[in-house]
Tab-separated table of C-alpha atoms in Angstrom:
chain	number	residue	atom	x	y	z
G	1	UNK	CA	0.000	0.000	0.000
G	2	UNK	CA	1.107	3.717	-0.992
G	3	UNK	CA	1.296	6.474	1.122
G	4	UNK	CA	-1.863	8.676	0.842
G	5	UNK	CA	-2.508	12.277	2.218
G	6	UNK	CA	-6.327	13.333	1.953
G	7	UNK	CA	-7.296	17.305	2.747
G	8	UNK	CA	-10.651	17.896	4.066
G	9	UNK	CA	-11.896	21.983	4.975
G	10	UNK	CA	-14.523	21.406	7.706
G	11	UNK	CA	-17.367	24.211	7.656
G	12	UNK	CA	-18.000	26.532	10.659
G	13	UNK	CA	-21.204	25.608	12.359
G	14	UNK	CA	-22.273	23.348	9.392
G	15	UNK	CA	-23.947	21.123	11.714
G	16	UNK	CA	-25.402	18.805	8.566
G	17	UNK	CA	-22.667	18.111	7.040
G	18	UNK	CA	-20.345	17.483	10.051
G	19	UNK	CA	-19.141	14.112	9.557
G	20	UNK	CA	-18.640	13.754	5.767
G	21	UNK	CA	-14.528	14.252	5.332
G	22	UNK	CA	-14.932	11.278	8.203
G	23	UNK	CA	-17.219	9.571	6.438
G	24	UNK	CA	-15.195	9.899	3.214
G	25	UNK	CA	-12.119	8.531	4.942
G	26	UNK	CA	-13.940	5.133	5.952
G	27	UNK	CA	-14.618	4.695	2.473
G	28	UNK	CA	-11.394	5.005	1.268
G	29	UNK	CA	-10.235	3.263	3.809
G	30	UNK	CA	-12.256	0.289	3.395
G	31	UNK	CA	-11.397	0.174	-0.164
G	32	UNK	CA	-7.975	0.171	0.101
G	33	UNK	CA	-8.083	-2.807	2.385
G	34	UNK	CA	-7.157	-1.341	5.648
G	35	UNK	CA	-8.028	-3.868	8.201
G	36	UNK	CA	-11.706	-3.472	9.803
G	37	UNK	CA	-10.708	-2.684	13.268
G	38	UNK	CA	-8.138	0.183	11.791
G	39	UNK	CA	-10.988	1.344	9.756
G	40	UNK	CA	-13.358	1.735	12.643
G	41	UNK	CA	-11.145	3.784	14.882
G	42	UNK	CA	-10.145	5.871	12.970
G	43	UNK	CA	-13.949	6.973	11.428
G	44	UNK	CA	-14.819	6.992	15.471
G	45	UNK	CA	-11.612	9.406	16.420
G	46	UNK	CA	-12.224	11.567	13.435
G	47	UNK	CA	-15.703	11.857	13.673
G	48	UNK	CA	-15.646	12.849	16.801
G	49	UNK	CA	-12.866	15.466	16.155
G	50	UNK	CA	-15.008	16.780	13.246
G	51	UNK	CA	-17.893	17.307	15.241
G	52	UNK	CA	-15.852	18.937	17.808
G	53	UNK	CA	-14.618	21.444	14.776
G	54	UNK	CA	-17.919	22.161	14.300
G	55	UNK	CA	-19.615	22.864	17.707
G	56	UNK	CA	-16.917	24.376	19.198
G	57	UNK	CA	-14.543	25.808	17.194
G	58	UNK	CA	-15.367	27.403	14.268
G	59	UNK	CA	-14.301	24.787	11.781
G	60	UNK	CA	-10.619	24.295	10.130
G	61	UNK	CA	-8.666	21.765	8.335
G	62	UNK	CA	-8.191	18.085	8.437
G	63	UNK	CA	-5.193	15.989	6.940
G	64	UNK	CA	-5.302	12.245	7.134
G	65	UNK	CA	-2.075	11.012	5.984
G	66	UNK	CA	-2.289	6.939	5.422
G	67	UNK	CA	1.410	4.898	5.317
G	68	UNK	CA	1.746	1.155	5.452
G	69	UNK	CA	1.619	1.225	8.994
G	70	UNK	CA	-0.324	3.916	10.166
G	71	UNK	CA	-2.870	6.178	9.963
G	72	UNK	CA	-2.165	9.925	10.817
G	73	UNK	CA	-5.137	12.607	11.481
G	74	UNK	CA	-4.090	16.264	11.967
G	75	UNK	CA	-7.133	18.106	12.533
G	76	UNK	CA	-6.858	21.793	12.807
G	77	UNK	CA	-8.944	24.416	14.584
G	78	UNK	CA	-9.636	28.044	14.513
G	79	UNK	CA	-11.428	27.954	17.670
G	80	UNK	CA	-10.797	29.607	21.364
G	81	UNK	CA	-8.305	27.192	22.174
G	82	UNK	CA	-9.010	24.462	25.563
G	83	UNK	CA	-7.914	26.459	28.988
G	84	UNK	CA	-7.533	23.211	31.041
G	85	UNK	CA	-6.783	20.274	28.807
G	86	UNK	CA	-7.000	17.610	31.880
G	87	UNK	CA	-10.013	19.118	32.427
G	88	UNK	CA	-11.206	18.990	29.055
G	89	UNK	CA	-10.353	15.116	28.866
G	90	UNK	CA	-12.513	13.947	32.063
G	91	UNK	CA	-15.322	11.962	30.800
G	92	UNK	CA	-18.550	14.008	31.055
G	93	UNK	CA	-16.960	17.543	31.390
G	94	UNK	CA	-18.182	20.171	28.464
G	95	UNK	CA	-18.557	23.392	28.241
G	96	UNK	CA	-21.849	22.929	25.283
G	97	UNK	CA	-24.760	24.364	25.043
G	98	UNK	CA	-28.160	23.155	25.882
G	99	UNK	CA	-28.401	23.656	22.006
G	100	UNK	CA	-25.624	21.441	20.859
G	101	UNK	CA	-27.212	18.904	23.438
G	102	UNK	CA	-30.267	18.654	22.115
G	103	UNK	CA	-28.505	17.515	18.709
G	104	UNK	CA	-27.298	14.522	20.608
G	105	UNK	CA	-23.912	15.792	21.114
G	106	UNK	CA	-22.080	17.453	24.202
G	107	UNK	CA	-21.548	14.701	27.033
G	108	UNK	CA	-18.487	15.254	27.339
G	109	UNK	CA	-17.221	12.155	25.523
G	110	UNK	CA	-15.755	13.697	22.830
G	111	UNK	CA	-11.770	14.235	23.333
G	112	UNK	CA	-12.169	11.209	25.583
G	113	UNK	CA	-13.277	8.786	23.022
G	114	UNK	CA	-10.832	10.275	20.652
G	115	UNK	CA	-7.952	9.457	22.952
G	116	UNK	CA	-9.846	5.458	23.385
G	117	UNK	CA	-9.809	4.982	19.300
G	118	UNK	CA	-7.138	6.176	18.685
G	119	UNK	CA	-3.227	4.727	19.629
G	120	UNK	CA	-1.679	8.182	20.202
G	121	UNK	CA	-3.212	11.309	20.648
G	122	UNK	CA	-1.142	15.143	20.903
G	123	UNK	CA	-3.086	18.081	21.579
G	124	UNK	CA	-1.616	21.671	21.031
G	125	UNK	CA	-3.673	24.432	22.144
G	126	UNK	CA	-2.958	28.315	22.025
G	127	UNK	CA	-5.800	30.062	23.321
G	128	UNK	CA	-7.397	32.784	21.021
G	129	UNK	CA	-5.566	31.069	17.919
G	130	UNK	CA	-6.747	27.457	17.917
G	131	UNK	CA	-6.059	23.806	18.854
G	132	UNK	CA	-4.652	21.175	16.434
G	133	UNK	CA	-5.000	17.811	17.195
G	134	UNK	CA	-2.697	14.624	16.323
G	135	UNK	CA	-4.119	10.806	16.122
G	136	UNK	CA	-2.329	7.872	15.123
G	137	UNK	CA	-3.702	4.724	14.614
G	138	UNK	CA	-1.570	1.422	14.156
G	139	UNK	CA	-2.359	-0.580	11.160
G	140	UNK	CA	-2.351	-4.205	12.287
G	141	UNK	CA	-0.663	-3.998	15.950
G	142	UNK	CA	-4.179	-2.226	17.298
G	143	UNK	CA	-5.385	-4.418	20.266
G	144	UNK	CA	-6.556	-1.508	22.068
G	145	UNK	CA	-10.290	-2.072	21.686
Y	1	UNK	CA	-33.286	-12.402	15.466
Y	2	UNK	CA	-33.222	-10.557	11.807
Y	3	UNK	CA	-34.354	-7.085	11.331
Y	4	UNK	CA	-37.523	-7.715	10.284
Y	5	UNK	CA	-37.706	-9.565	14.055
Y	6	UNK	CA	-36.960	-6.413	15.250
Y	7	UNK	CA	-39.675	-4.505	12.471
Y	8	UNK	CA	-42.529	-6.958	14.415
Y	9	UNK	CA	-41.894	-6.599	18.003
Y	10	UNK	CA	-41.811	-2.842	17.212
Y	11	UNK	CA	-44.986	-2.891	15.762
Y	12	UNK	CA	-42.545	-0.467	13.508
Y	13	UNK	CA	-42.931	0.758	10.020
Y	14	UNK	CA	-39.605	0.698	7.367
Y	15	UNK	CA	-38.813	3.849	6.209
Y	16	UNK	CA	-35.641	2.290	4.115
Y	17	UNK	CA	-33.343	-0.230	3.482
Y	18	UNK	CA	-36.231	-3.223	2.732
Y	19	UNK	CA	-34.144	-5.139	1.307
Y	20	UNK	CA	-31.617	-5.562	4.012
Y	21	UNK	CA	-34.474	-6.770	6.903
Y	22	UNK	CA	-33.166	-10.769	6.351
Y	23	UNK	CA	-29.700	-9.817	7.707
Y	24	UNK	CA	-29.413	-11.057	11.546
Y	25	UNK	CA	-28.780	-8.737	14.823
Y	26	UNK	CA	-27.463	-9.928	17.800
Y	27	UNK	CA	-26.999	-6.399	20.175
Y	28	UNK	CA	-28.689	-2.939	20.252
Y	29	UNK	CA	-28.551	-0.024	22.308
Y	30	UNK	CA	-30.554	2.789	22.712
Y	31	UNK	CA	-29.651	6.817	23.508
Y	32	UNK	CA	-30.704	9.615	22.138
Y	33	UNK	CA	-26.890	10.968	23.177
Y	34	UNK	CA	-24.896	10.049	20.445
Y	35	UNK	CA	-21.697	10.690	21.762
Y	36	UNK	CA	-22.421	7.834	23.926
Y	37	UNK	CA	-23.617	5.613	21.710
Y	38	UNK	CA	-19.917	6.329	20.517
Y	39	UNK	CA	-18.363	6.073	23.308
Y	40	UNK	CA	-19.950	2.818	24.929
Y	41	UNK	CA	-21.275	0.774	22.240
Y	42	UNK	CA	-19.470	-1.934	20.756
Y	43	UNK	CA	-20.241	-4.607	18.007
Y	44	UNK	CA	-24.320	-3.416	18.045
Y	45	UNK	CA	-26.169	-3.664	14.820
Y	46	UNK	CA	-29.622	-2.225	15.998
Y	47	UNK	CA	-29.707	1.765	17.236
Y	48	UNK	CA	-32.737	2.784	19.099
Y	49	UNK	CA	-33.113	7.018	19.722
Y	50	UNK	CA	-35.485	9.607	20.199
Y	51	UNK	CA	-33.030	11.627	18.602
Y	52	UNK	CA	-34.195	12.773	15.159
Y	53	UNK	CA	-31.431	14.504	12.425
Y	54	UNK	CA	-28.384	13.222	10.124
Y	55	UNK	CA	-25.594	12.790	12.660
Y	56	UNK	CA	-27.551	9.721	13.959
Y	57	UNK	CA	-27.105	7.993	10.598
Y	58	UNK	CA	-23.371	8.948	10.721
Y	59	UNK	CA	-22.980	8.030	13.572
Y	60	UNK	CA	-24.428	4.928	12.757
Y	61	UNK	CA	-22.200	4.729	9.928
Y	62	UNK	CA	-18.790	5.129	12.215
Y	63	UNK	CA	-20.469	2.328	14.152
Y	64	UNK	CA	-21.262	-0.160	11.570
Y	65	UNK	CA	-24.870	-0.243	13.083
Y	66	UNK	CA	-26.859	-1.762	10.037
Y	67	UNK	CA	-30.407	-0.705	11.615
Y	68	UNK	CA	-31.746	2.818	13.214
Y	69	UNK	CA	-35.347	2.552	14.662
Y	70	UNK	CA	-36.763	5.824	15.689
Y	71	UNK	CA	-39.070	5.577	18.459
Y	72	UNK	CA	-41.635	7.902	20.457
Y	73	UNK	CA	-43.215	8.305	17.033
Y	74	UNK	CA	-40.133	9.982	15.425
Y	75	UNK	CA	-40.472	10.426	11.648
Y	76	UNK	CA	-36.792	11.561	10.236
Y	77	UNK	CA	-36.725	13.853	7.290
Y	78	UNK	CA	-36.656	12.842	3.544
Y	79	UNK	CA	-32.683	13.949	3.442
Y	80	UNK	CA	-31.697	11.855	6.383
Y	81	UNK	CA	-34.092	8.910	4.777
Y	82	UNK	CA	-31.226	9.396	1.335
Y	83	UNK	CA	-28.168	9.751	3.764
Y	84	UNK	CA	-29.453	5.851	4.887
Y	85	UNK	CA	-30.157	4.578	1.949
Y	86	UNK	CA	-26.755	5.744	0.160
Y	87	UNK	CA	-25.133	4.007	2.960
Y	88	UNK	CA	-27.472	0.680	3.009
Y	89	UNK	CA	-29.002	0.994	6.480
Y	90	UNK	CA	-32.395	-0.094	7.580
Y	91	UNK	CA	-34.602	2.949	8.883
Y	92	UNK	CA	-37.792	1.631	10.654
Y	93	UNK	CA	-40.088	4.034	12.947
Y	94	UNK	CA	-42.062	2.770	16.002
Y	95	UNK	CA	-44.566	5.037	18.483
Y	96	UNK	CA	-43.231	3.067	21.236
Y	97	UNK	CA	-41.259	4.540	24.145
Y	98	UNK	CA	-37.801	3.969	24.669
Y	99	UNK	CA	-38.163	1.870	28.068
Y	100	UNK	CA	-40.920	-0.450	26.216
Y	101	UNK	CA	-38.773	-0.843	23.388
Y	102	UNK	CA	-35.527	-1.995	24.570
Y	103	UNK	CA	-37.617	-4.484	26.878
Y	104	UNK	CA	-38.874	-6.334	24.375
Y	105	UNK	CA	-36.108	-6.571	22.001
Y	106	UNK	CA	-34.114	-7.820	25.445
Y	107	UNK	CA	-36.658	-10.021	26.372
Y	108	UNK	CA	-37.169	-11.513	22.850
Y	109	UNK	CA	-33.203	-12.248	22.843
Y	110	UNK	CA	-31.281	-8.986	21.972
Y	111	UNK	CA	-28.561	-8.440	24.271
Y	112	UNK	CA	-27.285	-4.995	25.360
Y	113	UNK	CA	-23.453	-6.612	24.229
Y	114	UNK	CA	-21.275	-4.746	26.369
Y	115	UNK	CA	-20.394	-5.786	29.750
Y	116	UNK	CA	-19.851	-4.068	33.000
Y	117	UNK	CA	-16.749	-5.306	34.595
């Protein structure tokens, strides 16, 4: 298998569409014969990063970079930036509104279940600039779930 | 049990994906939070919610959940109806409650799939 490097510009507050570069990545995925398990932590991670782009922080840019051996997501935000990351990565702590609640998201699962799917997880955060976010998923040597 | 089990005991009505309601299901969960059905469910093919708009078919997707019932007398939308089909999931809509509905599907043999250690 090449390597692969796919560029995805996530809309601000695009609630609808929130979830289609991760979708799009699970397809390509799939088709290039990445096994199953890879395939499904790396939609979950994502997808949960992309929503995150969305409700919180005004959108950015996603690159998924694919090698023989791993899967690389770089999502980056324009948003406020995350004051207290340990905070931030307790199970059930958000800051979301009752609105973004109500659209099923916002239990404060999000960076949480990111960190569960995927094998590594860096987060760089400057508040008032943004918060980029590196996952790595193993291609074959994944146990973790 | 198959999906069209699951269509009975529901007293539910298909709103897509026909064609798919042979395949078997062995787990479900139901939450109309579906950053928890991300973050707890594992292996489940049937989705019960409340919870009425497209990120419930992604999330689906994500999930490889093959079937999304709608309960309380949820109808989705005709563009959340395409975002199934493109993806081959069963839709199916029941006026039953959330509490009633899980019950049966346990009781007929559905297990919730995860365990609490």
């Amino acid at each position: 298998m090449s390597n692969l490097s796919l560029k995805y510009v996530v809309d601000n507050q695009d609630f609808t569409r929130a979830g289609e570069a991760s979708s799009d990545v699970k397809k390509k995925l799939k088709m290039m014969g990445v096994p199953p398990e890879a395939v499904r932590k790396v939609a979950i991670a994502m997808y949960e990063g992309e929503i995150n782009m969305v409700i919180h922080a005004n959108g950015g840019e996603i690159t998924v970079d694919i090698t023989p051996t791993q899967i690389i997501m770089i999502l980056k935000d324009n948003g406020p930036g995350i004051a207290d990351i340990e905070q931030a990565m307790q199970a059930g702590w958000s800051t979301a509104s009752e609105n973004i609640r109500a659209l099923g998201f916002g239990a404060g699962m999000g960076l949480p279940n990111m960190k569960k799917y995927s094998d590594e997880m860096d987060i760089d955060t400057v508040l008032g600039v943004g918060t980029t976010v590196t996952m790595k998923v193993n291609i074959c040597v994944s146990h973790k779930i | 049990m198959t999906i069209a089990d699951v269509k009975r005991l529901l007293k539910a009505e298909i709103l897509c994906g026909e064609e798919y309601i042979s395949k078997d299901v062995h787990t479900a969960c139901g939450s109309d939070m579906m950053s928890d059905v991300l973050a707890f469910v594992k292996d489940q093919s049937v989705l019960l919610t409340g919870l009425c708009n497209p990120q419930v078919i992604r999330t689906a997707e994500m999930m490889d959940i093959i079937c999304i019932c709608f309960i309380r007398g949820k109808r989705p939308e005709e563009s959340i109806i395409e975002l199934a089909e493109e993806r081959g999931l069963v839709v199916m809509a029941s006026d039953m409650r959330m509490f009633e509905a899980c019950g049966i599907l346990y009781t007929n043999g559905l297990s919730g799939g995860a365990k609490v250690e």
